[in-house]
Coordinates of C-alpha atoms in Angstrom, one line a residue:
X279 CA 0.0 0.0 0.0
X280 CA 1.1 3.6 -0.7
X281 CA 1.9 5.7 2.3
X282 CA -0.7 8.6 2.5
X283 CA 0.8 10.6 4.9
X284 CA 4.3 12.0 4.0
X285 CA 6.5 11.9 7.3
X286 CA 8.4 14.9 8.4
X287 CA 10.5 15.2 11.3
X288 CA 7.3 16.8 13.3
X289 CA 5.6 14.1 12.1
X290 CA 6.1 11.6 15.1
X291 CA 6.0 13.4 17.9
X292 CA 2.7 15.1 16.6
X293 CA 1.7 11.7 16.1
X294 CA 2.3 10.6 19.6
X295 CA 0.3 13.8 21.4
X296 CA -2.8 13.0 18.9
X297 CA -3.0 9.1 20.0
X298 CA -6.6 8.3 21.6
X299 CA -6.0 8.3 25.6
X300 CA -7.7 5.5 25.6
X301 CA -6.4 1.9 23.9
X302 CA -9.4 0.0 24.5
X303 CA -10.7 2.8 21.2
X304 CA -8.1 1.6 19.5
X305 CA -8.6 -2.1 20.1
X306 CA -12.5 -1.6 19.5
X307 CA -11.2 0.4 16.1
X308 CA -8.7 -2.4 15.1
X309 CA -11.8 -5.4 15.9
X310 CA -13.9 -3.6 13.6
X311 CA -11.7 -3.2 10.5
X312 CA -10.4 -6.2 11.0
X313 CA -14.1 -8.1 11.4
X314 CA -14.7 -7.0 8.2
X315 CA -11.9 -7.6 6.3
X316 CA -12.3 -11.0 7.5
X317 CA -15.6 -11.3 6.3
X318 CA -14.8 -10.0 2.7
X319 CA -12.1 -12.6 2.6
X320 CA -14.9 -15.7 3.6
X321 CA -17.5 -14.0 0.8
X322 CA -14.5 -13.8 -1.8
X323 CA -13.5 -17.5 -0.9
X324 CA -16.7 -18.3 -1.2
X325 CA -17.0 -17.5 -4.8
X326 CA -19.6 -14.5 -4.0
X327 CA -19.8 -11.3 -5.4
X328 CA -21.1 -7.9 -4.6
X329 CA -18.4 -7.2 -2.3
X330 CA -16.9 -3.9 -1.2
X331 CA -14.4 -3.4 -3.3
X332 CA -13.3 -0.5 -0.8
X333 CA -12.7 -3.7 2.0
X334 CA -11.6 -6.1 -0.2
X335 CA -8.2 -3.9 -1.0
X336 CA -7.4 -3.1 3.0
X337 CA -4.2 -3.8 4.1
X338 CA -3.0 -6.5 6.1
X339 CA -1.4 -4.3 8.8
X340 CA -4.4 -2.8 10.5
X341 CA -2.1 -1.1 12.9
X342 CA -0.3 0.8 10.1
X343 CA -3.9 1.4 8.3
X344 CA -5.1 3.1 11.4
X345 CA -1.5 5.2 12.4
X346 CA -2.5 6.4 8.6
X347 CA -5.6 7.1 9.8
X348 CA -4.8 9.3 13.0
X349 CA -2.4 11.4 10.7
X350 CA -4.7 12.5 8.3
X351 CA -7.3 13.2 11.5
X352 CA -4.2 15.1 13.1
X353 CA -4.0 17.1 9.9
X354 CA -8.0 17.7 10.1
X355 CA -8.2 19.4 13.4
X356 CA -5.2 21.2 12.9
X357 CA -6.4 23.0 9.9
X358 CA -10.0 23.9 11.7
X359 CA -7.8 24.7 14.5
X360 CA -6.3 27.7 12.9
X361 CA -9.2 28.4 11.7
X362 CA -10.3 29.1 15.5
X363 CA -12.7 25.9 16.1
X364 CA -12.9 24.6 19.4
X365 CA -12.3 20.6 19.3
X366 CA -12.9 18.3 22.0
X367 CA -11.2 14.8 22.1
X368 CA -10.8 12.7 19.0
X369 CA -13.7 10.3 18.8
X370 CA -14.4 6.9 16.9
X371 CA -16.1 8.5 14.3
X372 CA -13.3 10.5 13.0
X373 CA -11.3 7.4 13.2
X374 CA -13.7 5.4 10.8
X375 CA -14.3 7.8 8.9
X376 CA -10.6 8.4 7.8
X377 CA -10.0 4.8 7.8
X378 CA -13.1 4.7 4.9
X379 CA -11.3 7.3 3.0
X380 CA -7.8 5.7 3.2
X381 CA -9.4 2.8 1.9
X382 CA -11.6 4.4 -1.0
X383 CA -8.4 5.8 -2.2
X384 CA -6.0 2.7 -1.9
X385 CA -9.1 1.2 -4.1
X386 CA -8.9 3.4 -7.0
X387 CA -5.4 4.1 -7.1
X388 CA -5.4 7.5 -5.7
X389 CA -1.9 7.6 -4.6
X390 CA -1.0 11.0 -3.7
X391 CA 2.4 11.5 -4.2
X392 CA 1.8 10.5 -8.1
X393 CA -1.3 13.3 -7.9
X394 CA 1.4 15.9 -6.3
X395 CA 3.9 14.6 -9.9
X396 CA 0.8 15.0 -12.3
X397 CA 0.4 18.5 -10.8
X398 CA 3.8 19.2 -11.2
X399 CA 3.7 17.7 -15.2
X400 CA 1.0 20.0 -15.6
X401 CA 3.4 22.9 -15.1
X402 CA 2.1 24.0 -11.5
X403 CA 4.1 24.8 -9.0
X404 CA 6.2 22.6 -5.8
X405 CA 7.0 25.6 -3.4
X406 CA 4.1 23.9 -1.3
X407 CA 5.4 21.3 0.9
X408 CA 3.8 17.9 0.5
X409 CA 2.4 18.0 4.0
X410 CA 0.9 21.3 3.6
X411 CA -0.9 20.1 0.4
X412 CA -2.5 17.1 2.2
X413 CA -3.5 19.7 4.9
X414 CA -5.1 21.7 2.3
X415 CA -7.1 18.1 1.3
X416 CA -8.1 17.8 4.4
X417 CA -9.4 20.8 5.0
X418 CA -11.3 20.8 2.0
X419 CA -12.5 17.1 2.8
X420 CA -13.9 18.3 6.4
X421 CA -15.5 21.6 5.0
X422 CA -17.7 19.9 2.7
X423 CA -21.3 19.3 3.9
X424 CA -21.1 15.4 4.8
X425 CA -24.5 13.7 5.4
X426 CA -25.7 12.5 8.6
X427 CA -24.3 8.8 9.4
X428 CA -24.8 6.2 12.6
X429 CA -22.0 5.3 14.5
X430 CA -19.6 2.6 11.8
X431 CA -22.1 3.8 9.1
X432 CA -19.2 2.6 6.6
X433 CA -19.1 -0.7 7.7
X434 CA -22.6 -1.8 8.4
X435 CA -25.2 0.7 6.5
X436 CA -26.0 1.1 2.5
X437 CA -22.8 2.4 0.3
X438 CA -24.2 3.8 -3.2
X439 CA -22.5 1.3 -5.0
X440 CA -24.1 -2.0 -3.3
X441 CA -26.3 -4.2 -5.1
X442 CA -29.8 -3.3 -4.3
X443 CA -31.4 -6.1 -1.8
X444 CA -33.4 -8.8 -2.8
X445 CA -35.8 -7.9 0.4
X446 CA -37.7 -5.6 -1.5
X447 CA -39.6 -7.9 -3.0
X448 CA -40.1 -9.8 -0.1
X449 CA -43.7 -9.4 1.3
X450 CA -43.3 -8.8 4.8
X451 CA -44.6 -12.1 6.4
X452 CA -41.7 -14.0 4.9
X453 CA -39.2 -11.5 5.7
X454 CA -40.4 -11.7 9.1
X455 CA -40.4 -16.0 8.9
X456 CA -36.5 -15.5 7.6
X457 CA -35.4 -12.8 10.2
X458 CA -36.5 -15.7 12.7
X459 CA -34.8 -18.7 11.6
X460 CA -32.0 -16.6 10.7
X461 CA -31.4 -15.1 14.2
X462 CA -33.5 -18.1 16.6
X463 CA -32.4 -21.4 14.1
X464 CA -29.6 -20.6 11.8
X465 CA -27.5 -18.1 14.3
X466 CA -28.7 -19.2 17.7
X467 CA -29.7 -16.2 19.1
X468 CA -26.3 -14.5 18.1
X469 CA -26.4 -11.7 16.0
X470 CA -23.1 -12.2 14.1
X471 CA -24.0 -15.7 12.8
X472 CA -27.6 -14.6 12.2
X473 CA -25.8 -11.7 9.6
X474 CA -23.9 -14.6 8.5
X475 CA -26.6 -16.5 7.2
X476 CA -29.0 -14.1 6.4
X477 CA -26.5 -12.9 3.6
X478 CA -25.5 -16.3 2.3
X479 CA -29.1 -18.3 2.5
X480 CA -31.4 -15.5 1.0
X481 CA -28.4 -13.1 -0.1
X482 CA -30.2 -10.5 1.9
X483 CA -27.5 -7.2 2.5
X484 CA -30.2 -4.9 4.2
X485 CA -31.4 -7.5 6.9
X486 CA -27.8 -9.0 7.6
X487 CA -26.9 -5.1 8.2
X488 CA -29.7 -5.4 10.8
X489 CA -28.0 -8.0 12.3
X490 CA -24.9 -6.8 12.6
X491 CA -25.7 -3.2 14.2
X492 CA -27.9 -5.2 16.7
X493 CA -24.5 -7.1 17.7
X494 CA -22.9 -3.7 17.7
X495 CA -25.2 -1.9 19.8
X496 CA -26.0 -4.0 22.4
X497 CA -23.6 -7.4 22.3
X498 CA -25.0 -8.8 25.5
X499 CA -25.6 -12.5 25.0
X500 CA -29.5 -14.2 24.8
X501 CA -32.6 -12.4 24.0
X502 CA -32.6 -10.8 21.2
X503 CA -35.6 -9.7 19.6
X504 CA -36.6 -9.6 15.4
X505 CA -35.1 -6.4 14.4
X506 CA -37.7 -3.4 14.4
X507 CA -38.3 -3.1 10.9
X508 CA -39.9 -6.5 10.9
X509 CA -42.1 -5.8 13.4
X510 CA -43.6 -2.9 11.7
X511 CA -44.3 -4.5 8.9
X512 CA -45.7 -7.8 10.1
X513 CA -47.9 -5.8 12.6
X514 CA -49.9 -4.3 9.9
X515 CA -50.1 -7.5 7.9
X516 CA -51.3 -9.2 11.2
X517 CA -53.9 -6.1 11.3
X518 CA -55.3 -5.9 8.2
X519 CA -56.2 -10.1 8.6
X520 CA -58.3 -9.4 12.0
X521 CA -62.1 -9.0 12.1
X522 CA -61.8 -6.3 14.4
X523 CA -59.3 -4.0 12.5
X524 CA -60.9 -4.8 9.5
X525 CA -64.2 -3.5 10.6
X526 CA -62.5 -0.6 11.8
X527 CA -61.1 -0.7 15.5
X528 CA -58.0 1.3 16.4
X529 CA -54.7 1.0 17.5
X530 CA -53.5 3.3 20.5
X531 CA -50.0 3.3 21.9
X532 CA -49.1 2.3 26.0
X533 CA -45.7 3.1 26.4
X534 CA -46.2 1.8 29.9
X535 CA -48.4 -0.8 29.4
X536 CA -51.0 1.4 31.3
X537 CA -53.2 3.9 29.2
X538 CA -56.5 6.0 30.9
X539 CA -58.4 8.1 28.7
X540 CA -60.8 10.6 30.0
X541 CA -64.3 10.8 28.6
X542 CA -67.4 12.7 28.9
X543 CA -70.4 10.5 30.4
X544 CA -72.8 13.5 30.5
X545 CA -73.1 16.5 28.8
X546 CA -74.9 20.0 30.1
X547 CA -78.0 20.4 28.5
X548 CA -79.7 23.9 27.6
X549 CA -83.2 24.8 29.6
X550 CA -86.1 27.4 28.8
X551 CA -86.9 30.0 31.2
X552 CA -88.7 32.9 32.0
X553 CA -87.9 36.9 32.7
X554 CA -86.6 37.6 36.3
X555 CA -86.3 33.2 36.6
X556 CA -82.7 31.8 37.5
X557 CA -81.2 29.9 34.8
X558 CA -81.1 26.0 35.7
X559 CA -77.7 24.9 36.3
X560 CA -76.4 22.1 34.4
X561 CA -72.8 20.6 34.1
X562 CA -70.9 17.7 32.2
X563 CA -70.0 14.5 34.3
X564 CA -66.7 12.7 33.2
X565 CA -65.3 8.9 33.9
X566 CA -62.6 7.7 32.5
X567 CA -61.0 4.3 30.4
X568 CA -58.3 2.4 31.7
X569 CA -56.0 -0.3 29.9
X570 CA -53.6 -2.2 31.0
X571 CA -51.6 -4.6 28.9
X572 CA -52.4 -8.6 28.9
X573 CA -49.9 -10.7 27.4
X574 CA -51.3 -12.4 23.9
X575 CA -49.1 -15.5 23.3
X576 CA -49.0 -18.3 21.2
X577 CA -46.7 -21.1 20.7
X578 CA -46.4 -22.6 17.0
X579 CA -44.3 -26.0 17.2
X580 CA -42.8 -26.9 13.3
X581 CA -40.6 -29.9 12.8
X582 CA -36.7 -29.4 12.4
X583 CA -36.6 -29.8 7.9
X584 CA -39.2 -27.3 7.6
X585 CA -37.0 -24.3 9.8
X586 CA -34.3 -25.5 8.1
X587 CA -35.3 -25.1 4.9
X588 CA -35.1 -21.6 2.7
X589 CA -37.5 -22.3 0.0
X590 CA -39.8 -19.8 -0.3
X591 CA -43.1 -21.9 0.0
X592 CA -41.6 -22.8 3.4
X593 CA -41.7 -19.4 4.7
X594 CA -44.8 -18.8 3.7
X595 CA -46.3 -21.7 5.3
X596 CA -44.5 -20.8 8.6
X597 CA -45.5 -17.0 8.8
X598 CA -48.8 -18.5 7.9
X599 CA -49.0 -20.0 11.1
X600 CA -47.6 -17.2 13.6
X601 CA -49.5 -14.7 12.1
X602 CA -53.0 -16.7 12.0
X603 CA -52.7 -17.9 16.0
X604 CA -51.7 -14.7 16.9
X605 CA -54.5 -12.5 14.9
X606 CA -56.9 -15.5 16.0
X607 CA -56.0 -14.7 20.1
X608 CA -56.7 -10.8 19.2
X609 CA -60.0 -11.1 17.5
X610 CA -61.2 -13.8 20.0
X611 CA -60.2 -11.3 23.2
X612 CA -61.5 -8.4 21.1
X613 CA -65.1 -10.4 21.0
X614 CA -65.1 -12.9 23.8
X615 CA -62.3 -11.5 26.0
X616 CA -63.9 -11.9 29.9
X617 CA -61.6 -9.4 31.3
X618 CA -59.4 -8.9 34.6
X619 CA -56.0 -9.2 34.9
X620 CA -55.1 -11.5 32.3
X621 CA -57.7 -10.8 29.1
X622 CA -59.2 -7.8 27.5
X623 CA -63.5 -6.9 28.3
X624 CA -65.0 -8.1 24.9
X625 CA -67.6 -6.6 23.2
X626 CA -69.8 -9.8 23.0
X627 CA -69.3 -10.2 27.1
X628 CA -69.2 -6.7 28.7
X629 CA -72.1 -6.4 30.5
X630 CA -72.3 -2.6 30.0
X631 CA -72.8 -2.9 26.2
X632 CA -76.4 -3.9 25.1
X633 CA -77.8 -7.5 25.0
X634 CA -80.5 -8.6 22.9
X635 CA -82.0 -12.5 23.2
X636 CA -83.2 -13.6 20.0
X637 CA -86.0 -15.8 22.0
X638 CA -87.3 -13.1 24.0
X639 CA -88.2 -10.5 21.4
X640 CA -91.6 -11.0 21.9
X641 CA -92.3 -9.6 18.3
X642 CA -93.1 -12.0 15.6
X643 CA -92.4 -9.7 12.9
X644 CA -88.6 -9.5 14.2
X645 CA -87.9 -13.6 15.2
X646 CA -90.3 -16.4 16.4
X647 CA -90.1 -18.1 19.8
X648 CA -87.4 -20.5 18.8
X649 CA -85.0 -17.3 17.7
X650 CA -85.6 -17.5 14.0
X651 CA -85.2 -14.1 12.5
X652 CA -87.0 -12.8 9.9
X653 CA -85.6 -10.3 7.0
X654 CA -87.5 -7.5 9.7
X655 CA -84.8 -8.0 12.2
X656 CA -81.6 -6.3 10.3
X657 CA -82.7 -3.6 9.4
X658 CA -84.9 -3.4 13.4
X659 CA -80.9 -3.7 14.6
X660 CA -79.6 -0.9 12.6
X661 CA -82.0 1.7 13.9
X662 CA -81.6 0.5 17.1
X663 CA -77.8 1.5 17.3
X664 CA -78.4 4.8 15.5
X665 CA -81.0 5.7 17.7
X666 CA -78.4 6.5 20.8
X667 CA -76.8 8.4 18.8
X668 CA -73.3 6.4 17.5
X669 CA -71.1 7.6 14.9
X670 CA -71.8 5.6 11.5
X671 CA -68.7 6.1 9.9
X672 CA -67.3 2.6 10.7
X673 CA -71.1 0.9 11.4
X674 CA -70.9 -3.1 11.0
X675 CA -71.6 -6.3 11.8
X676 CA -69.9 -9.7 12.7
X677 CA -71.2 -13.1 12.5
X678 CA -70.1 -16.5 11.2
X679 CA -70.2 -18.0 8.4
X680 CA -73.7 -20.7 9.3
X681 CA -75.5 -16.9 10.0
X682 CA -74.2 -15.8 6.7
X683 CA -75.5 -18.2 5.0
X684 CA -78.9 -17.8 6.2
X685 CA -78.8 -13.9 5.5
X686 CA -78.0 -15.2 2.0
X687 CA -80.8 -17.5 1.5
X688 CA -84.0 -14.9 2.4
X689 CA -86.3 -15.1 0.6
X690 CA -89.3 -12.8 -0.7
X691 CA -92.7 -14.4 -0.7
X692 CA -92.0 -14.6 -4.7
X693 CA -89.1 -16.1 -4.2
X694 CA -86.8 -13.5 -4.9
X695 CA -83.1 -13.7 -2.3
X696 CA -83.6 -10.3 -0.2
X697 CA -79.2 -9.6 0.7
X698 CA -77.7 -11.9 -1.6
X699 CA -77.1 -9.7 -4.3
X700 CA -75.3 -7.2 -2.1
X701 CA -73.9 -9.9 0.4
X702 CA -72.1 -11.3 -2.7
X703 CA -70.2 -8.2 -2.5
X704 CA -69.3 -8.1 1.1
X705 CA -72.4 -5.6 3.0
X706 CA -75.7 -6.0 4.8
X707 CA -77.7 -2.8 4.3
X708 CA -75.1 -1.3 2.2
X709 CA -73.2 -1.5 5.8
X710 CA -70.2 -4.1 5.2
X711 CA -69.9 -7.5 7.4
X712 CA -67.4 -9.6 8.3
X713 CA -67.3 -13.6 9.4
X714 CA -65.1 -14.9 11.9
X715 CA -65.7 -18.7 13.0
X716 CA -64.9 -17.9 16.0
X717 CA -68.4 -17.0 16.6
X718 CA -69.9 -20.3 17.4
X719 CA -73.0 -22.1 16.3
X720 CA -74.4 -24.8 18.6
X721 CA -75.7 -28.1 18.1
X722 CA -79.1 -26.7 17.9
X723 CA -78.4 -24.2 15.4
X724 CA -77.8 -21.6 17.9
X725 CA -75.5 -18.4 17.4
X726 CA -75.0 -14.3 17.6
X727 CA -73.8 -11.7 16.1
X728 CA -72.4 -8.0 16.9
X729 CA -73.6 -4.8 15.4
X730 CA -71.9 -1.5 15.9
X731 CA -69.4 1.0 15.4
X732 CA -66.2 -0.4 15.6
X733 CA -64.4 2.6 15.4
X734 CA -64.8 2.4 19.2
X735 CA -63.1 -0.2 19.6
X736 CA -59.5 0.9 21.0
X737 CA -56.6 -1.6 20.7
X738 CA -54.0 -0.6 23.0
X739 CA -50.5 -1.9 22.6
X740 CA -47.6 -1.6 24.6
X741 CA -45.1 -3.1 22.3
X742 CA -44.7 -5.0 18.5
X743 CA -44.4 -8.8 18.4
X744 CA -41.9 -10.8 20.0
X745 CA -40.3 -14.3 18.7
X746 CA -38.0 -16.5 20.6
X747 CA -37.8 -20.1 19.1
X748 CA -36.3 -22.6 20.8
X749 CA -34.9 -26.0 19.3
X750 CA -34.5 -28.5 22.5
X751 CA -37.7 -27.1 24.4
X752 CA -40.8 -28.5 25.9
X753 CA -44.6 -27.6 25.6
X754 CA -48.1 -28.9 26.3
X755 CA -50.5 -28.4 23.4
X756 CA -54.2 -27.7 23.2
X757 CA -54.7 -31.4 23.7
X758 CA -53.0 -31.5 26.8
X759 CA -50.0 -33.6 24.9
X760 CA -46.6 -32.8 26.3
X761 CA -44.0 -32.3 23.4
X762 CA -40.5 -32.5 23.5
X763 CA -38.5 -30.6 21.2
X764 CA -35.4 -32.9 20.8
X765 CA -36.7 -35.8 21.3
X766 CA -39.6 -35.1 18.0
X767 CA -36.9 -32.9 16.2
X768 CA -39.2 -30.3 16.6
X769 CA -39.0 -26.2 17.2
X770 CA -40.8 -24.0 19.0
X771 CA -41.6 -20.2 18.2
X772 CA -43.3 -18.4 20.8
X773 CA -44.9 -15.2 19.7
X774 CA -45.7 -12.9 22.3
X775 CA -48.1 -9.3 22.5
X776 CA -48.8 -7.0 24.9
X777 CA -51.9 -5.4 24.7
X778 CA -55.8 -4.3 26.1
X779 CA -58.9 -4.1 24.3
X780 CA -61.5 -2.0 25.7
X781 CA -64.8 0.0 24.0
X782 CA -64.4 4.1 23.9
X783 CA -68.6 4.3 23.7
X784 CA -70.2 1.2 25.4
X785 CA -73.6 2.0 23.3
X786 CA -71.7 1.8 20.3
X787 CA -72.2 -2.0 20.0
X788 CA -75.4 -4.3 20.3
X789 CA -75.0 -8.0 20.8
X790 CA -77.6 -10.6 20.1
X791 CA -77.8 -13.7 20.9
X792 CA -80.0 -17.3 20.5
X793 CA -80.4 -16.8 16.9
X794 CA -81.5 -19.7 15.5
X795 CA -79.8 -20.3 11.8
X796 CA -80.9 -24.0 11.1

């Protein structure tokens, strides 16, 4: 390698007053360079391409490569120096970021002492010393406007040259299945083997750089989570897939896993009166709603060959199943929750939202005795729920998929279907509907339904979803069958939400119940 920084005679002892006080910086400087040198040098035994050219050329000396380095941030802060800056004490950054120059250059050549004789063929002139013209550099370097970067932003973020990442076109349910077995199967809960893998089994740059500044933030062994990105992203697939947020509940924050929101119960109301009269007093009364996070978990065991495996239909079919047990847990505490300390109040169970028994109508034009509801009772529903008052924006209804077809198959007198046409395309009323088996139908035909504005419906949520997955665990399932991991070659992912359900307006919502579809 050429040597960048000409020596003078001031050169050493300058060197020696502009060393870091402290060498574990240096060793911390000298682990990073060299990690990823080493890691070029795997990726080009390896036959891959797409490396950084930049890394590739380093030196072998890391020592010298960083002495370089500390000369030409020496020269740096001695030209804004004179310029009458006020520096504190040489940081990392600086370090790295004239270690990525120094390597830039070595990689196209840029030798400077063959720039100074190119000058010098061009007929300029050498009164300059060679020092002062790398000062000059420097200075130039430093004064131009540099964008904003994260601590090793050379090393682990985007370069403008790198090969665009094939997780763009990645829908987010698999990216989130291959951020898993990369960090829980292939890499064993360590973040440098999970960046390891995650490059050479789906050739993904943007999540292995994931990895790797998890491992350089915080390099404390066990527990770490799916990076945030993933989270994001497979949150709002798991939302759109719910009931619930399809018909329109929403999403609050609880930093603390605790959350009240004040709300009016009363409002003041305006009075008539008379000359010389007093004016009735009235006021507003308030109350208040109050979550607090439950923990929504689920456990989905897979056998060994299918974590192991990188075909895509094999991610699919495992965020298939994380993603449907955990969006099954939030619709059921959404609807059936029976609150307390450990599930959410759900709209189908709170005894302060309105209860209607199919049976006991006592109206024959609306359902018989046995619960049997006639094309009457729909439409008898909706105007109930307007009449106190409720928002329409997000009106609609929830029932399974036996109630459905019932709705479906109502018929005129002439034998004309009364919803099918419009329940074809998703709505009851014009309103739209939604089916969730969840909703049961007993062995006497019996089942309900919930009408209402579900924009009421607050989802509070203290954090995104965790995965652990462990490979030599135990666990009972629904059965009451006790698994072992290792001895089924088996693997475990444990999915894991915090979050609390509760109803802004309680007169928002009617349920019904003892409707009798067959």
């Amino acid at each position: 390698m050429s040597k960048y920084i000409p020596q003078t005679k001031n050169s050493a002892p300058q060197r020696k007053s502009m060393k870091m006080e402290s060498d574990e910086l240096m060793e911390k400087i000298k682990a990073c360079v060299k990690e990823v040198m080493d890691e070029r040098e795997e990726e080009k035994a390896e036959g891959e391409e797409g490396g950084d050219p930049a890394v590739e050329a380093a030196p072998a000396d890391i020592s010298s490569l960083i002495e370089q380095a500390m000369d030409v941030v020496a020269e740096k802060r001695k030209s804004l120096k004179e310029d009458g800056e006020e520096l504190g004490d040489i940081t990392a950054d600086e370090v790295m970021e004239a270690v990525a120059e120094l390597l830039e250059a070595d990689a196209k050549g840029d030798d400077p002492e063959s720039e100074e004789k190119g000058d010098d063929e061009e007929g300029e002139e050498k009164d300059t010393p060679a020092p002062r013209a790398r000062q000059k550099k420097a200075a130039a370097r430093k004064a131009a406007p540099a964008p904003a970067q994260r601590k090793y932003s050379a090393i682990y973020m985007s370069r403008p040259g790198d090969t665009p990442s094939s997780k763009k076109s990645v829908p987010p349910a698999i990216q989130l299945a291959r951020a898993i077995k990369c960090l829980d199967v292939f890499g064993r809960h360590d973040p440098d083997a999970a960046s390891f893998y995650a490059k050479k089994k789906y050739d993904d740059a943007d999540m292995a750089r994931e990895f790797k500044a998890l491992s350089a933030t915080n390099p404390s062994s066990g527990g770490y989570l799916i990076p945030e990105i993933y989270l994001d992203q497979i949150i709002e697939l798991l939302y759109s897939k719910t009931v619930i947020f399809e018909l329109g509940a929403q999403k609050v924050p609880m930093a603390n896993g605790n959350l009240t929101i004040p709300k009016m119960t009363g409002g003041a109301r305006a009075t008539w009166g008379g000359e010389a009269r007093k004016i009735a007093k009235t006021e507003p009364t308030y109350g208040n709603i109050k979550l607090s996070a439950k923990r929504l978990e689920a456990i989905v065991p897979q056998t060994r060959e299918l974590l192991m495996s990188t075909n895509f239909s094999a991610d699919q079919l495992f965020a298939n199943d994380l993603t449907r047990r955990m969006e099954l847990g939030l619709d059921f505490g959404a609807m059936f929750g029976t609150g307390g300390e450990f599930q959410p109040m759900g709209v189908f169970t709170d005894k302060e939202v309105e209860h209607i028994d199919a049976k006991k109508l006592g109206n024959t034009d609306l359902a018989d005795a046995a619960g049997k509801i006639t094309a009457d009772f729909p439409v008898y529903l909706r105007s109930l729920v307007l009449s106190k008052n409720v928002d329409d924006q997000k009106l609609g209804w929830a029932f399974n998929s036996i109630l459905e077809g019932y709705l479906m198959n109502m018929k005129t007198t002439t034998g004309a279907y009364i919803y099918r046409d419009e329940m074809t395309a998703g709505k009851l009323l014009g309103l739209p509907y939604k089916v969730s088996n969840q909703i049961a139908t007993s062995a006497d035909g019996l089942t309900e339904l919930c009408f209402g504005n579900w924009a009421d419906l607050l989802v509070g949520e203290q954090m995104g979803l965790e995965t652990y997955t462990t490979l030599d665990g135990s666990w009972v399932d629904e059965d009451g069958v006790q698994h072992n991991a290792f001895e089924e070659n088996l693997a475990a992912t444990r999915a894991l939400m915090y979050v609390d359900i509760a109803a802004r307006h309680k007169e928002s919502f009617t349920h019904v119940k003892n409707i009798k579809a067959f």
